[in-house]
PDB file of C-alpha atoms and ligand atoms in Angstrom:
ATOM      1  CA  UNK A   1       0.000   0.000   0.000  1.00 94.00           C
ATOM      2  CA  UNK A   2       1.513   3.321  -1.079  1.00 98.00           C
ATOM      3  CA  UNK A   3       0.610   6.901  -0.362  1.00 98.00           C
ATOM      4  CA  UNK A   4       2.058   7.844  -3.762  1.00 99.00           C
ATOM      5  CA  UNK A   5       3.106   5.568  -6.607  1.00 98.00           C
ATOM      6  CA  UNK A   6       4.875   6.937  -9.700  1.00 99.00           C
ATOM      7  CA  UNK A   7       4.627   4.977 -12.937  1.00 98.00           C
ATOM      8  CA  UNK A   8       7.606   5.361 -15.290  1.00 98.00           C
ATOM      9  CA  UNK A   9      11.330   5.878 -14.705  1.00 98.00           C
ATOM     10  CA  UNK A  10      12.236   8.557 -17.245  1.00 98.00           C
ATOM     11  CA  UNK A  11      12.853  12.304 -16.871  1.00 98.00           C
ATOM     12  CA  UNK A  12       9.490  13.178 -15.297  1.00 98.00           C
ATOM     13  CA  UNK A  13       9.130  10.060 -13.128  1.00 98.00           C
ATOM     14  CA  UNK A  14      12.587  10.182 -11.567  1.00 98.00           C
ATOM     15  CA  UNK A  15      12.400  13.966 -11.036  1.00 98.00           C
ATOM     16  CA  UNK A  16       9.074  13.547  -9.258  1.00 99.00           C
ATOM     17  CA  UNK A  17      10.496  10.733  -7.088  1.00 98.00           C
ATOM     18  CA  UNK A  18      13.579  12.759  -6.104  1.00 98.00           C
ATOM     19  CA  UNK A  19      11.547  15.711  -4.838  1.00 98.00           C
ATOM     20  CA  UNK A  20       8.984  13.534  -3.044  1.00 98.00           C
ATOM     21  CA  UNK A  21      11.877  11.623  -1.450  1.00 98.00           C
ATOM     22  CA  UNK A  22      13.671  14.813  -0.423  1.00 98.00           C
ATOM     23  CA  UNK A  23      10.692  15.913   1.703  1.00 98.00           C
ATOM     24  CA  UNK A  24      11.217  13.165   4.302  1.00 97.00           C
ATOM     25  CA  UNK A  25      12.499  15.589   6.995  1.00 97.00           C
ATOM     26  CA  UNK A  26       9.154  17.412   6.873  1.00 98.00           C
ATOM     27  CA  UNK A  27       6.695  16.059   9.436  1.00 98.00           C
ATOM     28  CA  UNK A  28       3.785  15.801   7.002  1.00 98.00           C
ATOM     29  CA  UNK A  29       5.844  13.612   4.629  1.00 98.00           C
ATOM     30  CA  UNK A  30       7.906  11.625   7.127  1.00 97.00           C
ATOM     31  CA  UNK A  31       5.658   8.578   7.247  1.00 97.00           C
ATOM     32  CA  UNK A  32       4.463   8.573   3.677  1.00 98.00           C
ATOM     33  CA  UNK A  33       5.114   5.475   1.673  1.00 98.00           C
ATOM     34  CA  UNK A  34       6.404   6.320  -1.816  1.00 98.00           C
ATOM     35  CA  UNK A  35       7.147   4.005  -4.742  1.00 98.00           C
ATOM     36  CA  UNK A  36       8.249   4.284  -8.355  1.00 98.00           C
ATOM     37  CA  UNK A  37       7.795   1.611 -11.006  1.00 98.00           C
ATOM     38  CA  UNK A  38      11.103   2.430 -12.603  1.00 98.00           C
ATOM     39  CA  UNK A  39      10.646   0.861 -16.042  1.00 97.00           C
ATOM     40  CA  UNK A  40      13.203   2.503 -18.383  1.00 97.00           C
ATOM     41  CA  UNK A  41      13.271   0.379 -21.538  1.00 96.00           C
ATOM     42  CA  UNK A  42      11.188   2.747 -23.646  1.00 95.00           C
ATOM     43  CA  UNK A  43      12.418   6.060 -22.207  1.00 96.00           C
ATOM     44  CA  UNK A  44      13.313   8.686 -24.783  1.00 97.00           C
ATOM     45  CA  UNK A  45      16.443   9.101 -22.699  1.00 98.00           C
ATOM     46  CA  UNK A  46      17.699   5.806 -24.157  1.00 98.00           C
ATOM     47  CA  UNK A  47      18.819   7.584 -27.350  1.00 98.00           C
ATOM     48  CA  UNK A  48      19.080  11.230 -26.245  1.00 98.00           C
ATOM     49  CA  UNK A  49      22.269  13.319 -26.157  1.00 98.00           C
ATOM     50  CA  UNK A  50      22.260  16.588 -24.224  1.00 98.00           C
ATOM     51  CA  UNK A  51      24.113  19.777 -25.105  1.00 98.00           C
ATOM     52  CA  UNK A  52      21.406  22.330 -24.312  1.00 98.00           C
ATOM     53  CA  UNK A  53      20.407  21.607 -20.721  1.00 98.00           C
ATOM     54  CA  UNK A  54      21.501  23.943 -17.937  1.00 98.00           C
ATOM     55  CA  UNK A  55      23.574  22.084 -15.353  1.00 97.00           C
ATOM     56  CA  UNK A  56      24.264  19.034 -17.533  1.00 98.00           C
ATOM     57  CA  UNK A  57      27.783  18.793 -18.961  1.00 98.00           C
ATOM     58  CA  UNK A  58      27.474  19.077 -22.778  1.00 98.00           C
ATOM     59  CA  UNK A  59      27.679  15.586 -24.272  1.00 98.00           C
ATOM     60  CA  UNK A  60      25.801  13.931 -21.385  1.00 98.00           C
ATOM     61  CA  UNK A  61      23.911  10.878 -22.641  1.00 98.00           C
ATOM     62  CA  UNK A  62      20.358   9.984 -21.686  1.00 98.00           C
ATOM     63  CA  UNK A  63      21.454   6.471 -20.761  1.00 98.00           C
ATOM     64  CA  UNK A  64      23.872   7.868 -18.173  1.00 98.00           C
ATOM     65  CA  UNK A  65      21.003   9.928 -16.677  1.00 98.00           C
ATOM     66  CA  UNK A  66      18.818   6.808 -16.466  1.00 98.00           C
ATOM     67  CA  UNK A  67      21.561   5.047 -14.504  1.00 98.00           C
ATOM     68  CA  UNK A  68      22.681   7.963 -12.311  1.00 98.00           C
ATOM     69  CA  UNK A  69      19.060   8.928 -11.548  1.00 98.00           C
ATOM     70  CA  UNK A  70      18.390   5.515 -10.036  1.00 98.00           C
ATOM     71  CA  UNK A  71      21.619   5.703  -8.010  1.00 98.00           C
ATOM     72  CA  UNK A  72      20.856   9.249  -6.790  1.00 98.00           C
ATOM     73  CA  UNK A  73      17.417   8.115  -5.668  1.00 98.00           C
ATOM     74  CA  UNK A  74      18.644   4.997  -3.868  1.00 98.00           C
ATOM     75  CA  UNK A  75      21.610   6.651  -2.164  1.00 98.00           C
ATOM     76  CA  UNK A  76      19.919   9.890  -1.022  1.00 98.00           C
ATOM     77  CA  UNK A  77      16.324   8.748  -0.547  1.00 98.00           C
ATOM     78  CA  UNK A  78      16.371   4.978   0.042  1.00 98.00           C
ATOM     79  CA  UNK A  79      12.869   5.106   1.544  1.00 98.00           C
ATOM     80  CA  UNK A  80      11.516   5.623  -1.995  1.00 98.00           C
ATOM     81  CA  UNK A  81      10.868   2.077  -3.127  1.00 98.00           C
ATOM     82  CA  UNK A  82      12.188   1.418  -6.638  1.00 98.00           C
ATOM     83  CA  UNK A  83      10.239  -1.350  -8.330  1.00 98.00           C
ATOM     84  CA  UNK A  84      12.356  -2.709 -11.173  1.00 97.00           C
ATOM     85  CA  UNK A  85      11.645  -4.991 -14.115  1.00 97.00           C
ATOM     86  CA  UNK A  86       7.898  -4.488 -14.094  1.00 98.00           C
ATOM     87  CA  UNK A  87       5.631  -2.912 -16.677  1.00 97.00           C
ATOM     88  CA  UNK A  88       2.251  -1.456 -15.791  1.00 97.00           C
ATOM     89  CA  UNK A  89      -0.681  -3.069 -17.600  1.00 97.00           C
ATOM     90  CA  UNK A  90      -3.682  -1.557 -15.852  1.00 97.00           C
ATOM     91  CA  UNK A  91      -4.749   1.224 -13.478  1.00 98.00           C
ATOM     92  CA  UNK A  92      -8.131   0.750 -11.841  1.00 98.00           C
ATOM     93  CA  UNK A  93      -9.879   2.003  -8.748  1.00 97.00           C
ATOM     94  CA  UNK A  94     -11.697   0.651  -5.722  1.00 94.00           C
ATOM     95  CA  UNK A  95     -13.699   2.839  -3.320  1.00 91.00           C
ATOM     96  CA  UNK A  96     -10.760   4.840  -2.025  1.00 92.00           C
ATOM     97  CA  UNK A  97      -7.545   3.819  -3.770  1.00 97.00           C
ATOM     98  CA  UNK A  98      -5.979   3.044  -7.113  1.00 98.00           C
ATOM     99  CA  UNK A  99      -4.973  -0.491  -8.040  1.00 98.00           C
ATOM    100  CA  UNK A 100      -1.902  -0.665 -10.274  1.00 98.00           C
ATOM    101  CA  UNK A 101      -1.370  -4.014 -11.984  1.00 98.00           C
ATOM    102  CA  UNK A 102       1.938  -4.891 -13.601  1.00 98.00           C
ATOM    103  CA  UNK A 103       3.080  -7.984 -15.477  1.00 97.00           C
ATOM    104  CA  UNK A 104       4.225  -9.373 -12.092  1.00 98.00           C
ATOM    105  CA  UNK A 105       2.383  -7.749  -9.169  1.00 98.00           C
ATOM    106  CA  UNK A 106      -0.518  -5.648  -7.980  1.00 98.00           C
ATOM    107  CA  UNK A 107      -0.078  -2.479  -5.901  1.00 98.00           C
ATOM    108  CA  UNK A 108      -2.508  -0.207  -4.119  1.00 98.00           C
ATOM    109  CA  UNK A 109      -1.925   3.536  -3.789  1.00 98.00           C
ATOM    110  CA  UNK A 110      -3.828   6.595  -2.623  1.00 98.00           C
ATOM    111  CA  UNK A 111      -2.131   8.775  -5.257  1.00 98.00           C
ATOM    112  CA  UNK A 112      -0.839   7.704  -8.690  1.00 98.00           C
ATOM    113  CA  UNK A 113       1.409   9.740 -11.013  1.00 98.00           C
ATOM    114  CA  UNK A 114       1.569   8.570 -14.651  1.00 98.00           C
ATOM    115  CA  UNK A 115       4.810   9.513 -16.460  1.00 98.00           C
ATOM    116  CA  UNK A 116       5.064   6.969 -19.289  1.00 97.00           C
ATOM    117  CA  UNK A 117       5.825   9.334 -22.188  1.00 97.00           C
ATOM    118  CA  UNK A 118       3.723  10.608 -25.066  1.00 97.00           C
ATOM    119  CA  UNK A 119       3.941   7.862 -27.699  1.00 94.00           C
ATOM    120  CA  UNK A 120       0.650   6.435 -28.869  1.00 85.00           C
ATOM    121  CA  UNK A 121       1.999   2.984 -27.939  1.00 81.00           C
ATOM    122  CA  UNK A 122       0.850   3.684 -24.389  1.00 82.00           C
ATOM    123  CA  UNK A 123      -1.564   0.832 -23.699  1.00 88.00           C
ATOM    124  CA  UNK A 124      -2.285   0.945 -19.980  1.00 96.00           C
ATOM    125  CA  UNK A 125      -5.825  -0.308 -19.437  1.00 97.00           C
ATOM    126  CA  UNK A 126      -8.072   2.027 -17.484  1.00 97.00           C
ATOM    127  CA  UNK A 127      -6.627   5.249 -18.940  1.00 97.00           C
ATOM    128  CA  UNK A 128      -8.222   5.049 -22.406  1.00 96.00           C
ATOM    129  CA  UNK A 129     -10.899   7.623 -21.601  1.00 96.00           C
ATOM    130  CA  UNK A 130      -8.277  10.305 -20.961  1.00 97.00           C
ATOM    131  CA  UNK A 131      -6.230   9.824 -24.181  1.00 96.00           C
ATOM    132  CA  UNK A 132      -6.387  12.632 -26.742  1.00 96.00           C
ATOM    133  CA  UNK A 133      -4.084  13.892 -29.524  1.00 96.00           C
ATOM    134  CA  UNK A 134      -1.132  15.773 -28.021  1.00 97.00           C
ATOM    135  CA  UNK A 135      -1.808  19.533 -28.042  1.00 97.00           C
ATOM    136  CA  UNK A 136       1.799  20.637 -28.610  1.00 97.00           C
ATOM    137  CA  UNK A 137       3.331  18.374 -31.269  1.00 97.00           C
ATOM    138  CA  UNK A 138       3.053  18.146 -35.048  1.00 96.00           C
ATOM    139  CA  UNK A 139      -0.053  16.115 -35.930  1.00 94.00           C
ATOM    140  CA  UNK A 140       1.942  13.700 -38.170  1.00 95.00           C
ATOM    141  CA  UNK A 141       3.993  12.607 -35.131  1.00 95.00           C
ATOM    142  CA  UNK A 142       0.826  10.988 -33.724  1.00 95.00           C
ATOM    143  CA  UNK A 143       1.641  11.807 -30.086  1.00 97.00           C
ATOM    144  CA  UNK A 144      -0.887  11.645 -27.231  1.00 97.00           C
ATOM    145  CA  UNK A 145      -1.590  13.294 -23.887  1.00 97.00           C
ATOM    146  CA  UNK A 146      -3.811  12.401 -20.985  1.00 97.00           C
ATOM    147  CA  UNK A 147      -6.319  15.224 -20.710  1.00 98.00           C
ATOM    148  CA  UNK A 148      -5.590  17.063 -17.492  1.00 98.00           C
ATOM    149  CA  UNK A 149      -5.896  20.403 -15.751  1.00 98.00           C
ATOM    150  CA  UNK A 150      -2.575  21.553 -14.344  1.00 98.00           C
ATOM    151  CA  UNK A 151      -1.366  17.899 -14.273  1.00 98.00           C
ATOM    152  CA  UNK A 152      -4.449  16.615 -12.462  1.00 98.00           C
ATOM    153  CA  UNK A 153      -6.532  14.038 -14.387  1.00 98.00           C
ATOM    154  CA  UNK A 154      -8.964  13.341 -11.582  1.00 97.00           C
ATOM    155  CA  UNK A 155      -8.729  13.418  -7.788  1.00 97.00           C
ATOM    156  CA  UNK A 156      -5.400  11.843  -6.741  1.00 98.00           C
ATOM    157  CA  UNK A 157      -4.504  10.837 -10.314  1.00 98.00           C
ATOM    158  CA  UNK A 158      -1.751  12.958 -11.888  1.00 98.00           C
ATOM    159  CA  UNK A 159       0.139  12.925 -15.191  1.00 98.00           C
ATOM    160  CA  UNK A 160       3.603  14.424 -15.715  1.00 98.00           C
ATOM    161  CA  UNK A 161       6.152  14.890 -18.491  1.00 98.00           C
ATOM    162  CA  UNK A 162       5.442  14.788 -22.209  1.00 98.00           C
ATOM    163  CA  UNK A 163       2.269  12.762 -21.571  1.00 98.00           C
ATOM    164  CA  UNK A 164       0.895  15.758 -19.640  1.00 98.00           C
ATOM    165  CA  UNK A 165       0.865  17.731 -22.896  1.00 98.00           C
ATOM    166  CA  UNK A 166       4.270  19.435 -22.687  1.00 98.00           C
ATOM    167  CA  UNK A 167       6.777  19.715 -25.527  1.00 98.00           C
ATOM    168  CA  UNK A 168       9.603  17.225 -25.479  1.00 98.00           C
ATOM    169  CA  UNK A 169      12.524  18.988 -23.796  1.00 98.00           C
ATOM    170  CA  UNK A 170      14.336  17.392 -20.895  1.00 98.00           C
ATOM    171  CA  UNK A 171      13.975  20.401 -18.583  1.00 98.00           C
ATOM    172  CA  UNK A 172      10.249  20.711 -19.273  1.00 98.00           C
ATOM    173  CA  UNK A 173       9.598  17.003 -18.637  1.00 98.00           C
ATOM    174  CA  UNK A 174      11.693  17.044 -15.455  1.00 98.00           C
ATOM    175  CA  UNK A 175      10.061  20.277 -14.277  1.00 98.00           C
ATOM    176  CA  UNK A 176       6.636  18.799 -14.870  1.00 98.00           C
ATOM    177  CA  UNK A 177       7.509  15.827 -12.633  1.00 99.00           C
ATOM    178  CA  UNK A 178       8.766  18.230  -9.968  1.00 99.00           C
ATOM    179  CA  UNK A 179       5.608  20.324 -10.284  1.00 98.00           C
ATOM    180  CA  UNK A 180       3.475  17.268  -9.515  1.00 99.00           C
ATOM    181  CA  UNK A 181       5.736  16.310  -6.591  1.00 99.00           C
ATOM    182  CA  UNK A 182       5.252  19.734  -4.987  1.00 98.00           C
ATOM    183  CA  UNK A 183       1.492  19.542  -5.629  1.00 98.00           C
ATOM    184  CA  UNK A 184       1.370  16.166  -3.850  1.00 98.00           C
ATOM    185  CA  UNK A 185       3.461  17.524  -0.967  1.00 98.00           C
ATOM    186  CA  UNK A 186       1.152  20.531  -0.732  1.00 98.00           C
ATOM    187  CA  UNK A 187      -1.814  18.155  -0.526  1.00 98.00           C
ATOM    188  CA  UNK A 188      -0.095  16.189   2.253  1.00 98.00           C
ATOM    189  CA  UNK A 189       0.569  19.503   4.002  1.00 98.00           C
ATOM    190  CA  UNK A 190      -3.136  20.250   4.213  1.00 98.00           C
ATOM    191  CA  UNK A 191      -3.112  22.674   1.274  1.00 98.00           C
ATOM    192  CA  UNK A 192      -0.272  24.875   2.514  1.00 98.00           C
ATOM    193  CA  UNK A 193       2.225  25.413  -0.323  1.00 98.00           C
ATOM    194  CA  UNK A 194       5.425  23.377  -0.175  1.00 98.00           C
ATOM    195  CA  UNK A 195       8.877  23.557  -1.766  1.00 97.00           C
ATOM    196  CA  UNK A 196      11.917  21.527  -0.757  1.00 98.00           C
ATOM    197  CA  UNK A 197      15.278  23.303  -0.825  1.00 97.00           C
ATOM    198  CA  UNK A 198      18.689  22.350   0.530  1.00 95.00           C
ATOM    199  CA  UNK A 199      21.071  25.083   1.530  1.00 93.00           C
ATOM    200  CA  UNK A 200      24.833  25.408   2.045  1.00 92.00           C
ATOM    201  CA  UNK A 201      25.756  25.984   5.660  1.00 83.00           C
ATOM    202  CA  UNK A 202      26.874  29.472   6.609  1.00 71.00           C
ATOM    203  CA  UNK A 203      30.588  29.877   6.088  1.00 67.00           C
ATOM    204  CA  UNK A 204      32.577  30.213   9.281  1.00 68.00           C
ATOM    205  CA  UNK A 205      35.264  32.933   9.202  1.00 64.00           C
ATOM    206  CA  UNK A 206      38.721  31.704  10.298  1.00 62.00           C
TER     207      UNK A 206
HETATM  208  C1  FAD B   1      16.924  11.125 -29.759  1.00 54.08           C
HETATM  209  C2  FAD B   1      16.479  12.113 -28.733  1.00 54.08           C
HETATM  210  C3  FAD B   1      17.247  13.229 -28.463  1.00 54.08           C
HETATM  211  C4  FAD B   1      16.828  14.179 -27.532  1.00 54.08           C
HETATM  212  N1  FAD B   1      17.606  15.266 -27.306  1.00 54.08           N
HETATM  213  C5  FAD B   1      17.189  16.217 -26.444  1.00 54.08           C
HETATM  214  C6  FAD B   1      17.951  17.389 -26.244  1.00 54.08           C
HETATM  215  O1  FAD B   1      19.010  17.580 -26.878  1.00 54.08           O
HETATM  216  N2  FAD B   1      17.497  18.307 -25.356  1.00 54.08           N
HETATM  217  C7  FAD B   1      16.337  18.150 -24.640  1.00 54.08           C
HETATM  218  O2  FAD B   1      16.007  19.004 -23.814  1.00 54.08           O
HETATM  219  N3  FAD B   1      15.573  17.043 -24.822  1.00 54.08           N
HETATM  220  C8  FAD B   1      15.966  16.090 -25.716  1.00 54.08           C
HETATM  221  N4  FAD B   1      15.213  14.968 -25.894  1.00 54.08           N
HETATM  222  C9  FAD B   1      13.895  14.872 -25.214  1.00 54.08           C
HETATM  223  C10 FAD B   1      13.919  14.233 -23.805  1.00 54.08           C
HETATM  224  O3  FAD B   1      14.627  13.029 -23.812  1.00 54.08           O
HETATM  225  C11 FAD B   1      12.451  14.013 -23.419  1.00 54.08           C
HETATM  226  O4  FAD B   1      11.792  15.273 -23.398  1.00 54.08           O
HETATM  227  C12 FAD B   1      12.251  13.357 -22.045  1.00 54.08           C
HETATM  228  O5  FAD B   1      12.918  12.132 -21.971  1.00 54.08           O
HETATM  229  C13 FAD B   1      10.754  13.139 -21.817  1.00 54.08           C
HETATM  230  O6  FAD B   1      10.560  12.690 -20.509  1.00 54.08           O
HETATM  231  P1  FAD B   1       9.273  11.834 -20.059  1.00 54.08           P
HETATM  232  O7  FAD B   1       9.476  11.535 -18.630  1.00 54.08           O
HETATM  233  O8  FAD B   1       8.045  12.532 -20.509  1.00 54.08           O
HETATM  234  O9  FAD B   1       9.358  10.505 -20.930  1.00 54.08           O
HETATM  235  P2  FAD B   1      10.486   9.385 -20.938  1.00 54.08           P
HETATM  236  O10 FAD B   1      11.816   9.923 -20.502  1.00 54.08           O
HETATM  237  O11 FAD B   1      10.402   8.749 -22.284  1.00 54.08           O
HETATM  238  O12 FAD B   1      10.021   8.392 -19.785  1.00 54.08           O
HETATM  239  C14 FAD B   1       8.888   7.567 -19.870  1.00 54.08           C
HETATM  240  C15 FAD B   1       9.134   6.348 -18.993  1.00 54.08           C
HETATM  241  O13 FAD B   1       7.975   5.556 -18.842  1.00 54.08           O
HETATM  242  C16 FAD B   1       8.346   4.174 -18.941  1.00 54.08           C
HETATM  243  N5  FAD B   1       7.159   3.407 -19.347  1.00 54.08           N
HETATM  244  C17 FAD B   1       6.552   3.366 -20.561  1.00 54.08           C
HETATM  245  N6  FAD B   1       5.505   2.520 -20.536  1.00 54.08           N
HETATM  246  C18 FAD B   1       5.430   2.032 -19.256  1.00 54.08           C
HETATM  247  C19 FAD B   1       4.552   1.121 -18.588  1.00 54.08           C
HETATM  248  N7  FAD B   1       3.525   0.540 -19.227  1.00 54.08           N
HETATM  249  N8  FAD B   1       4.798   0.846 -17.276  1.00 54.08           N
HETATM  250  C20 FAD B   1       5.815   1.446 -16.597  1.00 54.08           C
HETATM  251  N9  FAD B   1       6.666   2.316 -17.204  1.00 54.08           N
HETATM  252  C21 FAD B   1       6.482   2.591 -18.506  1.00 54.08           C
HETATM  253  C22 FAD B   1       9.458   4.176 -19.972  1.00 54.08           C
HETATM  254  O14 FAD B   1      10.285   3.002 -19.937  1.00 54.08           O
HETATM  255  C23 FAD B   1      10.217   5.432 -19.578  1.00 54.08           C
HETATM  256  O15 FAD B   1      11.213   5.198 -18.601  1.00 54.08           O
HETATM  257  C24 FAD B   1      15.613  13.990 -26.830  1.00 54.08           C
HETATM  258  C25 FAD B   1      14.834  12.846 -27.081  1.00 54.08           C
HETATM  259  C26 FAD B   1      15.264  11.920 -28.013  1.00 54.08           C
HETATM  260  C27 FAD B   1      14.404  10.708 -28.290  1.00 54.08           C
END
């Protein structure tokens, strides 16, 4: 049983997981159970090369980000459960929670964040009614989005990244995942706005 379960281990999914994980010191997030189904096989990062992203050394490969993202998550925020080698087949709902079925297991979560990318090969059962042509790509590319308002599809069901309707740039997809993470944290904080920042300690004069 999760409080929040992220589906997809690309730019948006891992960015969302990092920010949710980083909120652990805050009382309202301390006991929340967070998971990510960190499927990466079909991530657009598999073939991407980055020269135009602030903070990434020019020449950084997407495959290195896929690897280092998982390591960053497990070393800094080990309480975020990384579920590997599973692909989501269906998202359904009971009275209060979402049921996420993969090719191997079934999970229950209060909140679900879908970040599986914008290709029309997305075939997760239970989401069909939200699929529409992507609003910000050339029509011949045949991309999709899950209709949402400010990332929210319905109560407690979010979408992030290119599948949320954003153009395909790494910083936008990552930022979208972070946006959802801070929305979820704000919800957990009773509606009071949340951000999670680390800070260098004050320098001591010698
Ligand atoms: C060749 C190429 C070059 C690029 N170059 C640049 C560039 O120079 N600059 C730039 O800013 N951007 C670039 N991009 C774009 C950038 O890679 C994307 O914008 C970004 O990866 C989109 O993030 P996302 O999270 O929406 O999707 P993705 O990163 O594609 O992540 C989706 C994730 O969902 C997983 N998934 C899919 N189906 C399921 C399922 N059923 N169950 C569980 N998980 C599932 C996938 O395996 C994947 O990990 C490039 C993209 C490509 C393809």
